[in-house]
PDB file of C-alpha atoms in Angstrom:
ATOM      1  CA  MET A 237     -54.221 -78.752  -7.019  1.00 67.00           C
ATOM      2  CA  SER A 238     -57.184 -79.653  -9.225  1.00 73.00           C
ATOM      3  CA  ARG A 239     -57.151 -82.657 -11.533  1.00 76.00           C
ATOM      4  CA  GLU A 240     -57.172 -80.319 -14.547  1.00 73.00           C
ATOM      5  CA  GLY A 241     -54.148 -78.491 -13.154  1.00 75.00           C
ATOM      6  CA  LEU A 242     -52.362 -81.775 -12.550  1.00 79.00           C
ATOM      7  CA  GLU A 243     -52.957 -82.839 -16.150  1.00 74.00           C
ATOM      8  CA  ARG A 244     -52.046 -79.425 -17.563  1.00 73.00           C
ATOM      9  CA  TYR A 245     -48.571 -79.563 -16.014  1.00 79.00           C
ATOM     10  CA  GLN A 246     -48.037 -83.298 -16.383  1.00 78.00           C
ATOM     11  CA  VAL A 247     -45.103 -82.867 -18.767  1.00 76.00           C
ATOM     12  CA  TRP A 248     -43.008 -81.471 -15.925  1.00 85.00           C
ATOM     13  CA  TRP A 249     -43.869 -84.451 -13.719  1.00 87.00           C
ATOM     14  CA  TYR A 250     -42.688 -86.826 -16.429  1.00 83.00           C
ATOM     15  CA  LEU A 251     -39.523 -84.887 -17.198  1.00 85.00           C
ATOM     16  CA  SER A 252     -38.627 -84.816 -13.503  1.00 89.00           C
ATOM     17  CA  ALA A 253     -39.304 -88.558 -13.297  1.00 88.00           C
ATOM     18  CA  VAL A 254     -36.890 -89.227 -16.179  1.00 85.00           C
ATOM     19  CA  VAL A 255     -34.093 -87.147 -14.646  1.00 88.00           C
ATOM     20  CA  LEU A 256     -34.568 -88.608 -11.170  1.00 91.00           C
ATOM     21  CA  GLY A 257     -34.746 -92.160 -12.546  1.00 87.00           C
ATOM     22  CA  LEU A 258     -31.522 -91.760 -14.531  1.00 85.00           C
ATOM     23  CA  VAL A 259     -29.752 -90.378 -11.465  1.00 89.00           C
ATOM     24  CA  VAL A 260     -30.975 -93.222  -9.230  1.00 87.00           C
ATOM     25  CA  GLY A 261     -30.063 -95.854 -11.824  1.00 85.00           C
ATOM     26  CA  ALA A 262     -26.573 -94.398 -12.273  1.00 85.00           C
ATOM     27  CA  VAL A 263     -25.790 -93.959  -8.569  1.00 87.00           C
ATOM     28  CA  TRP A 264     -27.481 -97.141  -7.292  1.00 83.00           C
ATOM     29  CA  PRO A 265     -27.440 -99.841 -10.009  1.00 77.00           C
ATOM     30  CA  TRP A 266     -29.261-102.236  -7.684  1.00 73.00           C
ATOM     31  CA  GLY A 267     -32.100 -99.731  -7.627  1.00 66.00           C
ATOM     32  CA  GLY A 268     -32.372-100.100 -11.401  1.00 64.00           C
ATOM     33  CA  HIS A 269     -32.766-103.863 -11.059  1.00 69.00           C
ATOM     34  CA  ALA A 270     -35.478-103.382  -8.449  1.00 75.00           C
ATOM     35  CA  GLY A 271     -37.191-100.872 -10.724  1.00 73.00           C
ATOM     36  CA  GLU A 272     -37.251-103.382 -13.557  1.00 72.00           C
ATOM     37  CA  ALA A 273     -39.251-105.767 -11.370  1.00 77.00           C
ATOM     38  CA  LEU A 274     -41.580-103.097  -9.995  1.00 85.00           C
ATOM     39  CA  VAL A 275     -42.471-101.539 -13.349  1.00 81.00           C
ATOM     40  CA  TRP A 276     -44.864-104.368 -14.279  1.00 81.00           C
ATOM     41  CA  PRO A 277     -47.297-104.120 -11.312  1.00 89.00           C
ATOM     42  CA  VAL A 278     -47.217-100.312 -11.414  1.00 88.00           C
ATOM     43  CA  LEU A 279     -47.865-100.385 -15.156  1.00 81.00           C
ATOM     44  CA  ALA A 280     -50.826-102.715 -14.584  1.00 85.00           C
ATOM     45  CA  MET A 281     -52.243-100.262 -12.015  1.00 90.00           C
ATOM     46  CA  LEU A 282     -51.738 -97.385 -14.466  1.00 84.00           C
ATOM     47  CA  LEU A 283     -53.535 -99.223 -17.249  1.00 80.00           C
ATOM     48  CA  TYR A 284     -56.437-100.153 -14.993  1.00 88.00           C
ATOM     49  CA  ALA A 285     -56.863 -96.565 -13.776  1.00 86.00           C
ATOM     50  CA  THR A 286     -56.737 -95.287 -17.346  1.00 78.00           C
ATOM     51  CA  PHE A 287     -59.121 -97.896 -18.753  1.00 80.00           C
ATOM     52  CA  THR A 288     -61.702 -97.029 -16.074  1.00 85.00           C
ATOM     53  CA  GLN A 289     -61.841 -93.554 -17.652  1.00 78.00           C
ATOM     54  CA  VAL A 290     -62.533 -95.011 -21.132  1.00 70.00           C
ATOM     55  CA  PRO A 291     -66.289 -95.611 -21.583  1.00 70.00           C
ATOM     56  CA  LEU A 292     -66.114 -99.122 -23.027  1.00 66.00           C
ATOM     57  CA  THR A 293     -69.901 -99.505 -22.946  1.00 65.00           C
ATOM     58  CA  SER A 294     -70.308 -96.418 -25.158  1.00 61.00           C
ATOM     59  CA  ILE A 295     -69.049 -98.150 -28.304  1.00 59.00           C
ATOM     60  CA  PRO A 296     -72.556 -98.470 -29.851  1.00 65.00           C
ATOM     61  CA  ALA A 297     -73.271 -94.781 -29.199  1.00 61.00           C
ATOM     62  CA  ALA A 298     -70.059 -93.772 -30.956  1.00 59.00           C
ATOM     63  CA  PHE A 299     -71.398 -95.071 -34.263  1.00 66.00           C
ATOM     64  CA  ARG A 300     -74.213 -92.493 -34.241  1.00 73.00           C
ATOM     65  CA  ASP A 301     -71.895 -89.741 -35.487  1.00 71.00           C
ATOM     66  CA  GLY A 302     -70.737 -91.517 -38.595  1.00 85.00           C
ATOM     67  CA  ARG A 303     -68.960 -88.608 -40.280  1.00 91.00           C
ATOM     68  CA  PHE A 304     -66.587 -87.682 -37.441  1.00 93.00           C
ATOM     69  CA  LEU A 305     -65.972 -91.336 -36.615  1.00 92.00           C
ATOM     70  CA  ALA A 306     -65.168 -92.219 -40.235  1.00 94.00           C
ATOM     71  CA  VAL A 307     -62.791 -89.275 -40.652  1.00 96.00           C
ATOM     72  CA  ALA A 308     -60.997 -89.999 -37.364  1.00 96.00           C
ATOM     73  CA  LEU A 309     -60.609 -93.718 -38.088  1.00 95.00           C
ATOM     74  CA  ILE A 310     -59.429 -93.175 -41.672  1.00 97.00           C
ATOM     75  CA  GLY A 311     -56.933 -90.616 -40.429  1.00 98.00           C
ATOM     76  CA  ASN A 312     -55.578 -92.734 -37.574  1.00 97.00           C
ATOM     77  CA  PHE A 313     -55.599 -96.180 -39.159  1.00 97.00           C
ATOM     78  CA  VAL A 314     -55.085 -95.536 -42.888  1.00 97.00           C
ATOM     79  CA  LEU A 315     -53.315 -92.226 -43.445  1.00 98.00           C
ATOM     80  CA  VAL A 316     -51.209 -91.927 -40.270  1.00 98.00           C
ATOM     81  CA  PRO A 317     -49.581 -95.365 -40.848  1.00 97.00           C
ATOM     82  CA  GLY A 318     -48.582 -94.079 -44.292  1.00 97.00           C
ATOM     83  CA  VAL A 319     -46.991 -91.015 -42.690  1.00 97.00           C
ATOM     84  CA  VAL A 320     -45.169 -93.209 -40.177  1.00 97.00           C
ATOM     85  CA  TRP A 321     -43.834 -95.463 -42.931  1.00 96.00           C
ATOM     86  CA  GLY A 322     -42.558 -92.422 -44.828  1.00 97.00           C
ATOM     87  CA  LEU A 323     -40.816 -90.992 -41.759  1.00 97.00           C
ATOM     88  CA  LEU A 324     -39.243 -94.355 -41.038  1.00 95.00           C
ATOM     89  CA  GLN A 325     -37.453 -94.266 -44.394  1.00 94.00           C
ATOM     90  CA  LEU A 326     -35.511 -91.230 -43.159  1.00 94.00           C
ATOM     91  CA  THR A 327     -34.113 -92.978 -40.056  1.00 95.00           C
ATOM     92  CA  PRO A 328     -30.920 -95.041 -39.675  1.00 93.00           C
ATOM     93  CA  ALA A 329     -31.231 -98.755 -40.428  1.00 89.00           C
ATOM     94  CA  ASP A 330     -31.398 -99.680 -36.737  1.00 90.00           C
ATOM     95  CA  ASP A 331     -33.987-102.393 -36.080  1.00 88.00           C
ATOM     96  CA  ALA A 332     -34.483-101.561 -32.379  1.00 89.00           C
ATOM     97  CA  LEU A 333     -34.856 -97.849 -33.107  1.00 93.00           C
ATOM     98  CA  ARG A 334     -37.325 -98.464 -35.907  1.00 93.00           C
ATOM     99  CA  LEU A 335     -39.329-100.947 -33.850  1.00 91.00           C
ATOM    100  CA  GLY A 336     -39.647 -98.437 -31.014  1.00 93.00           C
ATOM    101  CA  LEU A 337     -40.858 -95.765 -33.431  1.00 95.00           C
ATOM    102  CA  LEU A 338     -43.318 -98.140 -35.085  1.00 94.00           C
ATOM    103  CA  LEU A 339     -44.721 -99.302 -31.764  1.00 92.00           C
ATOM    104  CA  VAL A 340     -45.370 -95.822 -30.420  1.00 94.00           C
ATOM    105  CA  LEU A 341     -46.373 -93.912 -33.568  1.00 97.00           C
ATOM    106  CA  LEU A 342     -48.879 -96.423 -34.936  1.00 94.00           C
ATOM    107  CA  VAL A 343     -51.253 -96.420 -31.953  1.00 92.00           C
ATOM    108  CA  PRO A 344     -53.530 -93.398 -31.330  1.00 94.00           C
ATOM    109  CA  CYS A 345     -53.887 -92.199 -27.766  1.00 89.00           C
ATOM    110  CA  THR A 346     -56.873 -93.144 -25.613  1.00 79.00           C
ATOM    111  CA  ASP A 347     -56.180 -91.233 -22.408  1.00 69.00           C
ATOM    112  CA  TRP A 348     -54.617 -87.767 -22.384  1.00 74.00           C
ATOM    113  CA  PHE A 349     -56.017 -87.211 -25.888  1.00 85.00           C
ATOM    114  CA  ILE A 350     -59.383 -86.491 -24.235  1.00 78.00           C
ATOM    115  CA  THR A 351     -57.787 -84.088 -21.762  1.00 74.00           C
ATOM    116  CA  PHE A 352     -55.887 -82.172 -24.419  1.00 82.00           C
ATOM    117  CA  ALA A 353     -58.925 -82.078 -26.718  1.00 87.00           C
ATOM    118  CA  GLN A 354     -60.919 -80.493 -23.905  1.00 77.00           C
ATOM    119  CA  LEU A 355     -58.152 -78.033 -22.986  1.00 77.00           C
ATOM    120  CA  GLY A 356     -57.773 -77.170 -26.684  1.00 88.00           C
ATOM    121  CA  ARG A 357     -61.486 -76.268 -26.975  1.00 89.00           C
ATOM    122  CA  GLY A 358     -62.396 -79.408 -28.876  1.00 90.00           C
ATOM    123  CA  ASP A 359     -65.349 -81.762 -28.482  1.00 86.00           C
ATOM    124  CA  ALA A 360     -64.631 -83.896 -25.414  1.00 74.00           C
ATOM    125  CA  THR A 361     -67.839 -85.899 -25.878  1.00 73.00           C
ATOM    126  CA  ARG A 362     -66.860 -87.153 -29.322  1.00 83.00           C
ATOM    127  CA  ALA A 363     -63.299 -87.677 -28.126  1.00 84.00           C
ATOM    128  CA  THR A 364     -64.614 -89.878 -25.330  1.00 76.00           C
ATOM    129  CA  ALA A 365     -66.858 -91.845 -27.699  1.00 79.00           C
ATOM    130  CA  LEU A 366     -63.971 -92.409 -30.132  1.00 86.00           C
ATOM    131  CA  THR A 367     -61.534 -93.840 -27.585  1.00 80.00           C
ATOM    132  CA  PRO A 368     -62.960 -97.366 -27.022  1.00 79.00           C
ATOM    133  CA  ILE A 369     -63.173 -98.039 -30.776  1.00 85.00           C
ATOM    134  CA  SER A 370     -59.665 -96.674 -31.239  1.00 88.00           C
ATOM    135  CA  LEU A 371     -58.351 -98.872 -28.432  1.00 83.00           C
ATOM    136  CA  LEU A 372     -59.826-102.089 -29.840  1.00 83.00           C
ATOM    137  CA  LEU A 373     -58.728-101.327 -33.409  1.00 88.00           C
ATOM    138  CA  GLN A 374     -55.146-100.547 -32.484  1.00 88.00           C
ATOM    139  CA  LEU A 375     -54.772-103.750 -30.499  1.00 82.00           C
ATOM    140  CA  ALA A 376     -56.091-105.711 -33.483  1.00 85.00           C
ATOM    141  CA  LEU A 377     -54.141-103.880 -36.211  1.00 89.00           C
ATOM    142  CA  LEU A 378     -50.734-103.298 -34.614  1.00 87.00           C
ATOM    143  CA  PRO A 379     -49.367-106.791 -35.455  1.00 84.00           C
ATOM    144  CA  ALA A 380     -50.409-106.302 -39.098  1.00 87.00           C
ATOM    145  CA  TYR A 381     -48.742-102.886 -39.252  1.00 90.00           C
ATOM    146  CA  LEU A 382     -45.500-104.285 -37.837  1.00 88.00           C
ATOM    147  CA  TRP A 383     -45.551-107.142 -40.327  1.00 85.00           C
ATOM    148  CA  LEU A 384     -46.202-104.839 -43.286  1.00 88.00           C
ATOM    149  CA  MET A 385     -43.755-102.060 -42.423  1.00 87.00           C
ATOM    150  CA  SER A 386     -40.760-103.921 -41.097  1.00 77.00           C
ATOM    151  CA  GLY A 387     -38.158-106.009 -42.821  1.00 63.00           C
ATOM    152  CA  THR A 388     -37.327-107.698 -39.529  1.00 59.00           C
ATOM    153  CA  ASP A 389     -38.848-111.005 -38.480  1.00 55.00           C
ATOM    154  CA  PHE A 390     -40.588-109.715 -35.387  1.00 56.00           C
ATOM    155  CA  ALA A 391     -42.194-113.116 -34.900  1.00 54.00           C
ATOM    156  CA  VAL A 392     -38.780-114.106 -33.577  1.00 50.00           C
ATOM    157  CA  VAL A 393     -38.351-110.912 -31.549  1.00 54.00           C
ATOM    158  CA  PHE A 394     -41.800-111.201 -29.959  1.00 57.00           C
ATOM    159  CA  ALA A 395     -41.400-114.780 -28.819  1.00 57.00           C
ATOM    160  CA  PRO A 396     -44.524-116.080 -27.021  1.00 56.00           C
ATOM    161  CA  GLY A 397     -42.548-116.801 -23.873  1.00 57.00           C
ATOM    162  CA  ASP A 398     -41.405-113.179 -23.709  1.00 56.00           C
ATOM    163  CA  VAL A 399     -44.628-111.486 -24.774  1.00 57.00           C
ATOM    164  CA  TRP A 400     -47.194-113.212 -22.566  1.00 64.00           C
ATOM    165  CA  PRO A 401     -46.363-111.036 -19.498  1.00 68.00           C
ATOM    166  CA  ALA A 402     -46.942-107.920 -21.635  1.00 63.00           C
ATOM    167  CA  LEU A 403     -50.259-109.285 -22.884  1.00 68.00           C
ATOM    168  CA  LEU A 404     -51.290-110.160 -19.327  1.00 78.00           C
ATOM    169  CA  VAL A 405     -50.382-106.674 -18.062  1.00 75.00           C
ATOM    170  CA  LEU A 406     -52.484-105.182 -20.864  1.00 72.00           C
ATOM    171  CA  LEU A 407     -55.497-107.506 -21.038  1.00 79.00           C
ATOM    172  CA  LEU A 408     -56.026-108.110 -17.304  1.00 87.00           C
ATOM    173  CA  PRO A 409     -56.496-104.388 -16.468  1.00 86.00           C
ATOM    174  CA  LEU A 410     -58.688-104.027 -19.565  1.00 82.00           C
ATOM    175  CA  GLY A 411     -60.944-106.866 -18.408  1.00 87.00           C
ATOM    176  CA  LEU A 412     -61.069-105.571 -14.834  1.00 91.00           C
ATOM    177  CA  ALA A 413     -61.905-102.081 -16.082  1.00 87.00           C
ATOM    178  CA  ALA A 414     -64.778-103.446 -18.171  1.00 85.00           C
ATOM    179  CA  LEU A 415     -66.166-105.277 -15.112  1.00 91.00           C
ATOM    180  CA  SER A 416     -65.644-102.170 -12.990  1.00 92.00           C
ATOM    181  CA  GLU A 417     -67.576-100.036 -15.469  1.00 87.00           C
ATOM    182  CA  VAL A 418     -70.572-102.345 -15.140  1.00 88.00           C
ATOM    183  CA  TRP A 419     -70.222-102.243 -11.340  1.00 92.00           C
ATOM    184  CA  PHE A 420     -69.962 -98.432 -11.297  1.00 90.00           C
ATOM    185  CA  ALA A 421     -73.096 -98.123 -13.436  1.00 86.00           C
ATOM    186  CA  ARG A 422     -75.287-100.078 -11.004  1.00 88.00           C
ATOM    187  CA  ARG A 423     -75.242 -97.361  -8.346  1.00 88.00           C
ATOM    188  CA  PRO A 424     -74.730 -93.623  -8.996  1.00 87.00           C
ATOM    189  CA  GLU A 425     -72.698 -93.133  -5.817  1.00 87.00           C
ATOM    190  CA  ARG A 426     -70.069 -95.574  -7.088  1.00 88.00           C
ATOM    191  CA  ASP A 427     -69.111 -93.111  -9.793  1.00 86.00           C
ATOM    192  CA  ARG A 428     -67.116 -91.267  -7.126  1.00 91.00           C
ATOM    193  CA  ILE A 429     -64.685 -94.175  -7.111  1.00 91.00           C
ATOM    194  CA  ARG A 430     -64.242 -93.894 -10.864  1.00 88.00           C
ATOM    195  CA  GLN A 431     -63.655 -90.150 -10.528  1.00 89.00           C
ATOM    196  CA  ARG A 432     -60.994 -90.738  -7.876  1.00 90.00           C
ATOM    197  CA  LEU A 433     -59.290 -93.245 -10.162  1.00 89.00           C
ATOM    198  CA  GLY A 434     -59.090 -90.425 -12.717  1.00 85.00           C
ATOM    199  CA  TRP A 435     -56.440 -88.779 -10.514  1.00 87.00           C
ATOM    200  CA  TRP A 436     -54.158 -91.813 -10.710  1.00 88.00           C
ATOM    201  CA  PRO A 437     -52.825 -91.869 -14.308  1.00 85.00           C
ATOM    202  CA  VAL A 438     -50.483 -88.849 -14.069  1.00 84.00           C
ATOM    203  CA  PRO A 439     -48.704 -89.863 -10.821  1.00 90.00           C
ATOM    204  CA  LEU A 440     -48.646 -93.539 -11.787  1.00 88.00           C
ATOM    205  CA  LEU A 441     -47.220 -92.778 -15.235  1.00 82.00           C
ATOM    206  CA  SER A 442     -44.595 -90.622 -13.501  1.00 87.00           C
ATOM    207  CA  VAL A 443     -43.646 -93.633 -11.367  1.00 89.00           C
ATOM    208  CA  VAL A 444     -43.520 -95.892 -14.446  1.00 84.00           C
ATOM    209  CA  ILE A 445     -41.257 -93.431 -16.282  1.00 81.00           C
ATOM    210  CA  PHE A 446     -39.037 -93.162 -13.182  1.00 88.00           C
ATOM    211  CA  LEU A 447     -38.717 -96.954 -12.935  1.00 87.00           C
ATOM    212  CA  VAL A 448     -38.055 -97.378 -16.683  1.00 81.00           C
ATOM    213  CA  ALA A 449     -35.387 -94.658 -16.585  1.00 82.00           C
ATOM    214  CA  ALA A 450     -33.721 -96.169 -13.500  1.00 84.00           C
ATOM    215  CA  ALA A 451     -33.688 -99.647 -15.068  1.00 81.00           C
ATOM    216  CA  HIS A 452     -32.424 -98.470 -18.474  1.00 77.00           C
ATOM    217  CA  VAL A 453     -29.572 -96.112 -17.656  1.00 80.00           C
ATOM    218  CA  GLY A 454     -27.162 -98.158 -19.787  1.00 79.00           C
ATOM    219  CA  PRO A 455     -29.423 -98.352 -22.869  1.00 77.00           C
ATOM    220  CA  ALA A 456     -30.319 -94.668 -22.445  1.00 77.00           C
ATOM    221  CA  ARG A 457     -26.628 -93.765 -22.430  1.00 81.00           C
ATOM    222  CA  ASP A 458     -26.104 -95.938 -25.512  1.00 75.00           C
ATOM    223  CA  ALA A 459     -29.103 -94.303 -27.188  1.00 77.00           C
ATOM    224  CA  LEU A 460     -27.833 -90.733 -26.898  1.00 83.00           C
ATOM    225  CA  ASP A 461     -26.771 -90.817 -30.541  1.00 87.00           C
ATOM    226  CA  VAL A 462     -30.335 -91.665 -31.633  1.00 89.00           C
ATOM    227  CA  LEU A 463     -31.916 -88.985 -29.424  1.00 89.00           C
ATOM    228  CA  PRO A 464     -31.770 -86.340 -32.201  1.00 94.00           C
ATOM    229  CA  VAL A 465     -33.364 -88.850 -34.583  1.00 95.00           C
ATOM    230  CA  VAL A 466     -36.247 -89.592 -32.204  1.00 95.00           C
ATOM    231  CA  ILE A 467     -36.818 -85.887 -31.525  1.00 94.00           C
ATOM    232  CA  ALA A 468     -36.775 -85.071 -35.256  1.00 97.00           C
ATOM    233  CA  VAL A 469     -39.137 -87.920 -36.186  1.00 97.00           C
ATOM    234  CA  ALA A 470     -41.529 -87.147 -33.312  1.00 96.00           C
ATOM    235  CA  ALA A 471     -41.567 -83.439 -34.201  1.00 97.00           C
ATOM    236  CA  ALA A 472     -42.106 -84.210 -37.896  1.00 98.00           C
ATOM    237  CA  PHE A 473     -44.956 -86.529 -36.945  1.00 98.00           C
ATOM    238  CA  LEU A 474     -46.637 -83.800 -34.884  1.00 98.00           C
ATOM    239  CA  ALA A 475     -46.327 -81.308 -37.749  1.00 98.00           C
ATOM    240  CA  SER A 476     -47.649 -83.847 -40.270  1.00 98.00           C
ATOM    241  CA  SER A 477     -50.604 -84.606 -38.009  1.00 98.00           C
ATOM    242  CA  LEU A 478     -51.605 -80.943 -37.948  1.00 98.00           C
ATOM    243  CA  ALA A 479     -51.549 -80.728 -41.749  1.00 98.00           C
ATOM    244  CA  LEU A 480     -53.433 -84.010 -42.045  1.00 98.00           C
ATOM    245  CA  ALA A 481     -56.090 -82.867 -39.561  1.00 98.00           C
ATOM    246  CA  ARG A 482     -56.701 -79.675 -41.534  1.00 98.00           C
ATOM    247  CA  LEU A 483     -57.029 -81.571 -44.824  1.00 98.00           C
ATOM    248  CA  LEU A 484     -59.319 -84.263 -43.401  1.00 98.00           C
ATOM    249  CA  ALA A 485     -61.521 -81.792 -41.560  1.00 97.00           C
ATOM    250  CA  THR A 486     -61.968 -79.788 -44.753  1.00 97.00           C
ATOM    251  CA  ALA A 487     -62.674 -82.869 -46.860  1.00 97.00           C
ATOM    252  CA  GLY A 488     -65.084 -84.241 -44.255  1.00 96.00           C
ATOM    253  CA  ARG A 489     -66.711 -80.841 -43.654  1.00 95.00           C
ATOM    254  CA  LEU A 490     -66.284 -81.174 -39.912  1.00 95.00           C
ATOM    255  CA  PRO A 491     -67.342 -78.342 -37.600  1.00 94.00           C
ATOM    256  CA  THR A 492     -64.574 -76.347 -35.935  1.00 96.00           C
ATOM    257  CA  VAL A 493     -64.713 -78.116 -32.566  1.00 94.00           C
ATOM    258  CA  GLN A 494     -64.614 -81.532 -34.239  1.00 95.00           C
ATOM    259  CA  GLY A 495     -61.627 -80.431 -36.343  1.00 97.00           C
ATOM    260  CA  ARG A 496     -59.775 -79.521 -33.160  1.00 97.00           C
ATOM    261  CA  THR A 497     -60.633 -82.901 -31.663  1.00 95.00           C
ATOM    262  CA  LEU A 498     -59.335 -84.607 -34.796  1.00 97.00           C
ATOM    263  CA  ALA A 499     -56.030 -82.709 -34.569  1.00 98.00           C
ATOM    264  CA  PHE A 500     -55.436 -83.937 -31.015  1.00 96.00           C
ATOM    265  CA  SER A 501     -56.480 -87.470 -31.961  1.00 97.00           C
ATOM    266  CA  LEU A 502     -53.968 -87.640 -34.817  1.00 98.00           C
ATOM    267  CA  GLY A 503     -51.162 -85.991 -32.860  1.00 97.00           C
ATOM    268  CA  THR A 504     -51.283 -87.976 -29.603  1.00 95.00           C
ATOM    269  CA  ARG A 505     -50.003 -91.538 -29.347  1.00 94.00           C
ATOM    270  CA  ASN A 506     -50.596 -94.382 -26.887  1.00 86.00           C
ATOM    271  CA  SER A 507     -47.060 -94.716 -25.543  1.00 82.00           C
ATOM    272  CA  PHE A 508     -47.814 -96.620 -22.356  1.00 74.00           C
ATOM    273  CA  ILE A 509     -50.073 -99.127 -24.131  1.00 79.00           C
ATOM    274  CA  VAL A 510     -47.089-100.374 -26.172  1.00 85.00           C
ATOM    275  CA  LEU A 511     -44.553 -99.916 -23.377  1.00 83.00           C
ATOM    276  CA  PRO A 512     -45.188-103.438 -21.995  1.00 82.00           C
ATOM    277  CA  PHE A 513     -44.287-104.901 -25.402  1.00 83.00           C
ATOM    278  CA  ALA A 514     -41.146-102.767 -25.639  1.00 85.00           C
ATOM    279  CA  LEU A 515     -40.111-103.828 -22.136  1.00 82.00           C
ATOM    280  CA  SER A 516     -40.648-107.506 -22.955  1.00 81.00           C
ATOM    281  CA  LEU A 517     -38.162-107.484 -25.834  1.00 81.00           C
ATOM    282  CA  PRO A 518     -35.060-109.686 -25.456  1.00 80.00           C
ATOM    283  CA  ALA A 519     -31.525-108.464 -24.811  1.00 79.00           C
ATOM    284  CA  GLY A 520     -30.200-106.210 -27.551  1.00 81.00           C
ATOM    285  CA  TRP A 521     -33.552-104.479 -28.120  1.00 85.00           C
ATOM    286  CA  GLU A 522     -33.609-102.252 -25.014  1.00 83.00           C
ATOM    287  CA  ILE A 523     -33.389 -99.076 -27.093  1.00 89.00           C
ATOM    288  CA  ALA A 524     -36.982 -99.652 -28.257  1.00 89.00           C
ATOM    289  CA  ALA A 525     -38.309 -98.960 -24.737  1.00 88.00           C
ATOM    290  CA  VAL A 526     -36.104 -95.870 -24.447  1.00 88.00           C
ATOM    291  CA  VAL A 527     -37.474 -94.616 -27.778  1.00 92.00           C
ATOM    292  CA  VAL A 528     -41.065 -95.044 -26.541  1.00 90.00           C
ATOM    293  CA  VAL A 529     -40.353 -92.918 -23.451  1.00 85.00           C
ATOM    294  CA  MET A 530     -38.430 -90.309 -25.491  1.00 87.00           C
ATOM    295  CA  GLN A 531     -41.290 -89.951 -27.966  1.00 91.00           C
ATOM    296  CA  SER A 532     -43.863 -89.473 -25.204  1.00 85.00           C
ATOM    297  CA  LEU A 533     -41.843 -86.602 -23.729  1.00 83.00           C
ATOM    298  CA  VAL A 534     -41.462 -84.906 -27.122  1.00 89.00           C
ATOM    299  CA  GLU A 535     -45.185 -85.356 -27.671  1.00 89.00           C
ATOM    300  CA  LEU A 536     -46.076 -83.746 -24.360  1.00 82.00           C
ATOM    301  CA  PHE A 537     -43.996 -80.665 -25.183  1.00 86.00           C
ATOM    302  CA  GLY A 538     -45.653 -80.700 -28.603  1.00 90.00           C
ATOM    303  CA  MET A 539     -49.075 -80.675 -26.941  1.00 88.00           C
ATOM    304  CA  ILE A 540     -48.182 -77.400 -25.241  1.00 84.00           C
ATOM    305  CA  PHE A 541     -47.750 -75.949 -28.737  1.00 92.00           C
ATOM    306  CA  TYR A 542     -50.936 -77.688 -29.953  1.00 94.00           C
ATOM    307  CA  LEU A 543     -52.972 -76.092 -27.149  1.00 88.00           C
ATOM    308  CA  TRP A 544     -51.933 -72.666 -28.440  1.00 92.00           C
ATOM    309  CA  PHE A 545     -51.882 -73.331 -32.191  1.00 96.00           C
ATOM    310  CA  VAL A 546     -54.918 -75.554 -32.825  1.00 96.00           C
ATOM    311  CA  PRO A 547     -57.744 -73.339 -31.456  1.00 94.00           C
ATOM    312  CA  ARG A 548     -56.165 -70.044 -32.514  1.00 94.00           C
ATOM    313  CA  HIS A 549     -54.696 -70.769 -35.925  1.00 96.00           C
ATOM    314  CA  LEU A 550     -55.464 -74.253 -37.278  1.00 97.00           C
ATOM    315  CA  PHE A 551     -59.165 -74.252 -36.344  1.00 97.00           C
ATOM    316  CA  PRO A 552     -60.035 -70.696 -35.212  1.00 96.00           C
ATOM    317  CA  GLN A 553     -63.564 -69.909 -34.175  1.00 89.00           C
ATOM    318  CA  PRO A 554     -65.512 -68.646 -37.238  1.00 82.00           C
ATOM    319  CA  GLU A 555     -66.518 -65.017 -37.071  1.00 67.00           C
ATOM    320  CA  SER A 556     -70.226 -64.612 -36.427  1.00 58.00           C
ATOM    321  CA  GLY A 557     -72.555 -62.966 -38.823  1.00 48.00           C
TER     322      GLY A 557
END
């Protein structure tokens, strides 16, 4: 199987991982406890493999296309948070549920967004240039978004003693990936290593989802009543992102391929970036991690629709002459 084929059918890997993890966690509870311990190192490996595919040294080059960059950043960091806040008003007053939705919907994707943009006949080059800026901005702005949009004192929920492992799992792979990028660039033959690391994210994310499911059978069972809410909010978010992409592309006078790229940027979210924070929450907040995984699965099914709808109907190729 090619890497493109692996990524095209990744949703089925993740869905299988969820089902298998729930079965293992229900039949062998001790396996769930082991999974809870293993998820952190596997998640760190996943983040490192993914960050090596993000061209962190291309940040200066990304500023050369000011129009697309401005439209994408305004959409993701100004307008999308407004959409998320509006959707949140329609959900039950459950702090853990709302926190999970805030965590996952406020951060634009920096990994499979590029893959889907390419598969959806978008501009993979601009998608690649956008990702490092998007990654740095979301890490800086997420605390402010949570503070502005939530009535809960998350300073208490995210106690420093609980959050530092999540920060370590996130920042250590990011730093190693930045060093690796410099190392790869020194010799052309080393780029083969980076290309091989590009195969890792899908299987590693499958393992992470399996371990999370196995370790959270109880919370997942308790969260069955919120499953329709998560599905409805995630679906409404995907639909809103399509409408927003069309409006922004028209206002910004973006070419067709850039409009498609924008649609995938607004619709995809960075679920595994915030998963460490959801997993670090204290007892009573486990549903937040379940919500993050649920949303990612809904999103992946939504991307199947995006791949058909965006290039054919939302941003069709203009007729020549």
